[in-house]
Amino acid sequence: MNSENSTRIPTPLGELALRLSATPRGARLARRLTAQQLDAWGYPHDGEVSDTAQHVVAELAANAVTHGRVPGRDFELRLLLLPEGLLRIEVSDARGDRGLRIVTEADAEGGRGLVLVTVLATTWGVAEREVGKTVWAELALSPPHRETPRPSVRAAR
């Protein structure tokens, strides 16, 4: 195989994949679990990375629940921590017959979620699936915040 023509497939450093009920409660849970997982990966709840990721997940999960819901079918949340310094967020729903809609009219009642995703994400897109679609977004990551070890304290003699 010629190395010039080979394609490298990034292997995630960390991955979380969950199926959640296609309800408002499932969408809220997706956001909370994102914060929890990012904290475990070294990105604290109150940090910029976690805040941005939670906003993106909230928008994509809300869209999956509102527009991609098929009765009796869940949606899937997948977080991938990629070695290129990226967080990939994927939200898959069972509805492939509805395309995405970005609303830019000032007086429209909603439809601005994907505008927010466009502003917050480095890149985003849609991938068709055998059943439904996956809307994905990638966020650039700063190095994880790890607590600095405290120096040993010696008792005075």
PDB file of C-alpha atoms in Angstrom:
ATOM      1  CA  MET A   1       0.000   0.000   0.000  1.00  0.00           C
ATOM      2  CA  ASN A   2       1.349   3.393  -0.970  1.00  0.00           C
ATOM      3  CA  SER A   3       1.709   5.614   2.117  1.00  0.00           C
ATOM      4  CA  GLU A   4       0.845   8.718   0.077  1.00  0.00           C
ATOM      5  CA  ASN A   5      -2.601   7.349  -0.726  1.00  0.00           C
ATOM      6  CA  SER A   6      -3.351   5.823   2.664  1.00  0.00           C
ATOM      7  CA  THR A   7      -5.880   7.516   4.872  1.00  0.00           C
ATOM      8  CA  ARG A   8      -5.330   7.681   8.597  1.00  0.00           C
ATOM      9  CA  ILE A   9      -8.395   7.022  10.640  1.00  0.00           C
ATOM     10  CA  PRO A  10      -8.156   8.815  13.971  1.00  0.00           C
ATOM     11  CA  THR A  11      -8.560   6.534  16.952  1.00  0.00           C
ATOM     12  CA  PRO A  12     -10.363   8.238  19.818  1.00  0.00           C
ATOM     13  CA  LEU A  13      -8.533   8.716  23.107  1.00  0.00           C
ATOM     14  CA  GLY A  14     -11.862   8.501  24.902  1.00  0.00           C
ATOM     15  CA  GLU A  15     -15.395   7.669  23.895  1.00  0.00           C
ATOM     16  CA  LEU A  16     -18.842   7.825  25.402  1.00  0.00           C
ATOM     17  CA  ALA A  17     -21.828   6.389  23.521  1.00  0.00           C
ATOM     18  CA  LEU A  18     -25.323   6.333  25.003  1.00  0.00           C
ATOM     19  CA  ARG A  19     -28.866   5.805  23.841  1.00  0.00           C
ATOM     20  CA  LEU A  20     -31.327   8.173  25.484  1.00  0.00           C
ATOM     21  CA  SER A  21     -35.079   8.519  25.316  1.00  0.00           C
ATOM     22  CA  ALA A  22     -36.234  10.942  22.629  1.00  0.00           C
ATOM     23  CA  THR A  23     -37.882  13.193  25.202  1.00  0.00           C
ATOM     24  CA  PRO A  24     -37.019  16.570  26.728  1.00  0.00           C
ATOM     25  CA  ARG A  25     -35.767  14.656  29.771  1.00  0.00           C
ATOM     26  CA  GLY A  26     -33.426  12.607  27.546  1.00  0.00           C
ATOM     27  CA  ALA A  27     -32.088  15.831  25.987  1.00  0.00           C
ATOM     28  CA  ARG A  28     -31.406  17.332  29.445  1.00  0.00           C
ATOM     29  CA  LEU A  29     -29.682  14.113  30.492  1.00  0.00           C
ATOM     30  CA  ALA A  30     -27.468  14.267  27.391  1.00  0.00           C
ATOM     31  CA  ARG A  31     -26.230  17.696  28.458  1.00  0.00           C
ATOM     32  CA  ARG A  32     -25.584  16.592  32.046  1.00  0.00           C
ATOM     33  CA  LEU A  33     -23.755  13.430  30.988  1.00  0.00           C
ATOM     34  CA  THR A  34     -21.602  15.494  28.626  1.00  0.00           C
ATOM     35  CA  ALA A  35     -20.500  17.704  31.528  1.00  0.00           C
ATOM     36  CA  GLN A  36     -19.821  14.655  33.684  1.00  0.00           C
ATOM     37  CA  GLN A  37     -17.772  12.887  30.995  1.00  0.00           C
ATOM     38  CA  LEU A  38     -15.752  15.979  30.125  1.00  0.00           C
ATOM     39  CA  ASP A  39     -14.974  16.456  33.810  1.00  0.00           C
ATOM     40  CA  ALA A  40     -13.681  12.860  33.923  1.00  0.00           C
ATOM     41  CA  TRP A  41     -11.474  13.681  30.911  1.00  0.00           C
ATOM     42  CA  GLY A  42     -10.011  16.720  32.691  1.00  0.00           C
ATOM     43  CA  TYR A  43     -12.313  19.489  31.440  1.00  0.00           C
ATOM     44  CA  PRO A  44     -14.116  20.841  34.542  1.00  0.00           C
ATOM     45  CA  HIS A  45     -17.848  21.598  34.641  1.00  0.00           C
ATOM     46  CA  ASP A  46     -17.290  25.338  34.917  1.00  0.00           C
ATOM     47  CA  GLY A  47     -14.651  25.517  32.168  1.00  0.00           C
ATOM     48  CA  GLU A  48     -15.039  26.962  28.692  1.00  0.00           C
ATOM     49  CA  VAL A  49     -14.691  23.598  26.911  1.00  0.00           C
ATOM     50  CA  SER A  50     -17.409  21.998  29.006  1.00  0.00           C
ATOM     51  CA  ASP A  51     -19.711  25.004  28.689  1.00  0.00           C
ATOM     52  CA  THR A  52     -19.355  25.111  24.893  1.00  0.00           C
ATOM     53  CA  ALA A  53     -19.809  21.349  24.540  1.00  0.00           C
ATOM     54  CA  GLN A  54     -22.906  21.426  26.745  1.00  0.00           C
ATOM     55  CA  HIS A  55     -24.455  24.162  24.575  1.00  0.00           C
ATOM     56  CA  VAL A  56     -23.771  22.206  21.380  1.00  0.00           C
ATOM     57  CA  VAL A  57     -25.129  18.967  22.877  1.00  0.00           C
ATOM     58  CA  ALA A  58     -28.208  20.796  24.163  1.00  0.00           C
ATOM     59  CA  GLU A  59     -28.979  22.171  20.692  1.00  0.00           C
ATOM     60  CA  LEU A  60     -28.352  18.913  18.830  1.00  0.00           C
ATOM     61  CA  ALA A  61     -30.257  16.820  21.389  1.00  0.00           C
ATOM     62  CA  ALA A  62     -33.183  19.265  21.375  1.00  0.00           C
ATOM     63  CA  ASN A  63     -33.321  19.019  17.580  1.00  0.00           C
ATOM     64  CA  ALA A  64     -33.207  15.213  17.731  1.00  0.00           C
ATOM     65  CA  VAL A  65     -36.038  15.159  20.259  1.00  0.00           C
ATOM     66  CA  THR A  66     -38.148  17.834  18.549  1.00  0.00           C
ATOM     67  CA  HIS A  67     -37.605  17.157  14.849  1.00  0.00           C
ATOM     68  CA  GLY A  68     -35.958  13.723  14.646  1.00  0.00           C
ATOM     69  CA  ARG A  69     -38.194  11.802  16.992  1.00  0.00           C
ATOM     70  CA  VAL A  70     -39.813   8.586  15.857  1.00  0.00           C
ATOM     71  CA  PRO A  71     -42.211   7.122  18.460  1.00  0.00           C
ATOM     72  CA  GLY A  72     -40.589   4.236  20.283  1.00  0.00           C
ATOM     73  CA  ARG A  73     -37.065   5.089  19.075  1.00  0.00           C
ATOM     74  CA  ASP A  74     -34.237   6.591  21.109  1.00  0.00           C
ATOM     75  CA  PHE A  75     -31.567   9.039  20.040  1.00  0.00           C
ATOM     76  CA  GLU A  76     -27.866   8.454  20.503  1.00  0.00           C
ATOM     77  CA  LEU A  77     -25.214  10.729  21.968  1.00  0.00           C
ATOM     78  CA  ARG A  78     -21.600   9.994  21.179  1.00  0.00           C
ATOM     79  CA  LEU A  79     -18.590  11.955  22.412  1.00  0.00           C
ATOM     80  CA  LEU A  80     -15.147  11.262  20.981  1.00  0.00           C
ATOM     81  CA  LEU A  81     -11.965  12.752  22.375  1.00  0.00           C
ATOM     82  CA  LEU A  82      -9.689  12.791  19.320  1.00  0.00           C
ATOM     83  CA  PRO A  83      -5.880  12.906  19.363  1.00  0.00           C
ATOM     84  CA  GLU A  84      -5.898  15.949  17.060  1.00  0.00           C
ATOM     85  CA  GLY A  85      -7.061  18.060  20.017  1.00  0.00           C
ATOM     86  CA  LEU A  86     -10.725  17.869  19.040  1.00  0.00           C
ATOM     87  CA  LEU A  87     -13.928  16.839  20.730  1.00  0.00           C
ATOM     88  CA  ARG A  88     -16.376  15.280  18.282  1.00  0.00           C
ATOM     89  CA  ILE A  89     -20.018  15.376  19.331  1.00  0.00           C
ATOM     90  CA  GLU A  90     -22.479  13.186  17.453  1.00  0.00           C
ATOM     91  CA  VAL A  91     -26.231  13.073  17.963  1.00  0.00           C
ATOM     92  CA  SER A  92     -28.107  10.486  15.917  1.00  0.00           C
ATOM     93  CA  ASP A  93     -31.841  10.212  15.505  1.00  0.00           C
ATOM     94  CA  ALA A  94     -34.103   7.792  13.668  1.00  0.00           C
ATOM     95  CA  ARG A  95     -35.603  10.322  11.269  1.00  0.00           C
ATOM     96  CA  GLY A  96     -33.796  10.682   7.959  1.00  0.00           C
ATOM     97  CA  ASP A  97     -36.683  12.150   5.971  1.00  0.00           C
ATOM     98  CA  ARG A  98     -36.369  15.656   7.435  1.00  0.00           C
ATOM     99  CA  GLY A  99     -33.476  17.815   6.367  1.00  0.00           C
ATOM    100  CA  LEU A 100     -31.865  20.373   8.634  1.00  0.00           C
ATOM    101  CA  ARG A 101     -33.201  23.888   8.599  1.00  0.00           C
ATOM    102  CA  ILE A 102     -31.333  27.015   9.578  1.00  0.00           C
ATOM    103  CA  VAL A 103     -33.617  29.969  10.262  1.00  0.00           C
ATOM    104  CA  THR A 104     -32.143  33.428   9.942  1.00  0.00           C
ATOM    105  CA  GLU A 105     -35.309  35.556   9.924  1.00  0.00           C
ATOM    106  CA  ALA A 106     -35.319  37.877  12.924  1.00  0.00           C
ATOM    107  CA  ASP A 107     -39.009  37.333  13.686  1.00  0.00           C
ATOM    108  CA  ALA A 108     -38.949  33.517  13.401  1.00  0.00           C
ATOM    109  CA  GLU A 109     -39.956  31.541  16.491  1.00  0.00           C
ATOM    110  CA  GLY A 110     -36.990  29.219  16.847  1.00  0.00           C
ATOM    111  CA  GLY A 111     -34.736  27.426  14.420  1.00  0.00           C
ATOM    112  CA  ARG A 112     -31.616  29.240  15.567  1.00  0.00           C
ATOM    113  CA  GLY A 113     -29.995  26.241  17.238  1.00  0.00           C
ATOM    114  CA  LEU A 114     -27.859  25.376  14.227  1.00  0.00           C
ATOM    115  CA  VAL A 115     -26.725  28.989  13.970  1.00  0.00           C
ATOM    116  CA  LEU A 116     -25.421  28.629  17.516  1.00  0.00           C
ATOM    117  CA  VAL A 117     -23.708  25.337  16.599  1.00  0.00           C
ATOM    118  CA  THR A 118     -22.114  27.070  13.584  1.00  0.00           C
ATOM    119  CA  VAL A 119     -20.716  29.799  15.832  1.00  0.00           C
ATOM    120  CA  LEU A 120     -19.449  27.458  18.576  1.00  0.00           C
ATOM    121  CA  ALA A 121     -18.075  24.546  16.544  1.00  0.00           C
ATOM    122  CA  THR A 122     -14.898  24.403  14.500  1.00  0.00           C
ATOM    123  CA  THR A 123     -16.860  22.432  11.917  1.00  0.00           C
ATOM    124  CA  TRP A 124     -20.126  20.508  11.773  1.00  0.00           C
ATOM    125  CA  GLY A 125     -22.191  18.474   9.360  1.00  0.00           C
ATOM    126  CA  VAL A 126     -24.716  15.730   8.768  1.00  0.00           C
ATOM    127  CA  ALA A 127     -24.119  12.093   7.908  1.00  0.00           C
ATOM    128  CA  GLU A 128     -26.861   9.874   6.548  1.00  0.00           C
ATOM    129  CA  ARG A 129     -27.340   6.505   8.232  1.00  0.00           C
ATOM    130  CA  GLU A 130     -29.190   3.367   7.237  1.00  0.00           C
ATOM    131  CA  VAL A 131     -31.918   4.575   9.593  1.00  0.00           C
ATOM    132  CA  GLY A 132     -31.979   8.289  10.319  1.00  0.00           C
ATOM    133  CA  LYS A 133     -29.084  10.725  10.417  1.00  0.00           C
ATOM    134  CA  THR A 134     -26.200  11.861  12.576  1.00  0.00           C
ATOM    135  CA  VAL A 135     -25.549  15.540  13.152  1.00  0.00           C
ATOM    136  CA  TRP A 136     -21.983  16.053  14.312  1.00  0.00           C
ATOM    137  CA  ALA A 137     -19.861  18.946  15.472  1.00  0.00           C
ATOM    138  CA  GLU A 138     -16.198  19.244  16.376  1.00  0.00           C
ATOM    139  CA  LEU A 139     -14.786  21.581  19.004  1.00  0.00           C
ATOM    140  CA  ALA A 140     -11.146  22.554  19.408  1.00  0.00           C
ATOM    141  CA  LEU A 141      -9.851  21.604  22.836  1.00  0.00           C
ATOM    142  CA  SER A 142      -7.397  23.346  25.052  1.00  0.00           C
ATOM    143  CA  PRO A 143      -5.164  21.030  27.087  1.00  0.00           C
ATOM    144  CA  PRO A 144      -7.126  19.365  29.899  1.00  0.00           C
ATOM    145  CA  HIS A 145      -6.989  21.025  33.286  1.00  0.00           C
ATOM    146  CA  ARG A 146      -5.439  18.685  35.809  1.00  0.00           C
ATOM    147  CA  GLU A 147      -4.966  19.527  39.414  1.00  0.00           C
ATOM    148  CA  THR A 148      -1.355  20.295  40.206  1.00  0.00           C
ATOM    149  CA  PRO A 149      -0.020  17.940  42.829  1.00  0.00           C
ATOM    150  CA  ARG A 150       0.504  19.669  46.136  1.00  0.00           C
ATOM    151  CA  PRO A 151       4.014  19.617  47.534  1.00  0.00           C
ATOM    152  CA  SER A 152       4.575  17.314  50.470  1.00  0.00           C
ATOM    153  CA  VAL A 153       4.286  19.026  53.809  1.00  0.00           C
ATOM    154  CA  ARG A 154       6.903  18.000  56.343  1.00  0.00           C
ATOM    155  CA  ALA A 155       6.162  18.356  59.969  1.00  0.00           C
ATOM    156  CA  ALA A 156       8.576  20.663  61.763  1.00  0.00           C
ATOM    157  CA  ARG A 157      10.648  18.962  64.427  1.00  0.00           C
TER     158      ARG A 157
END
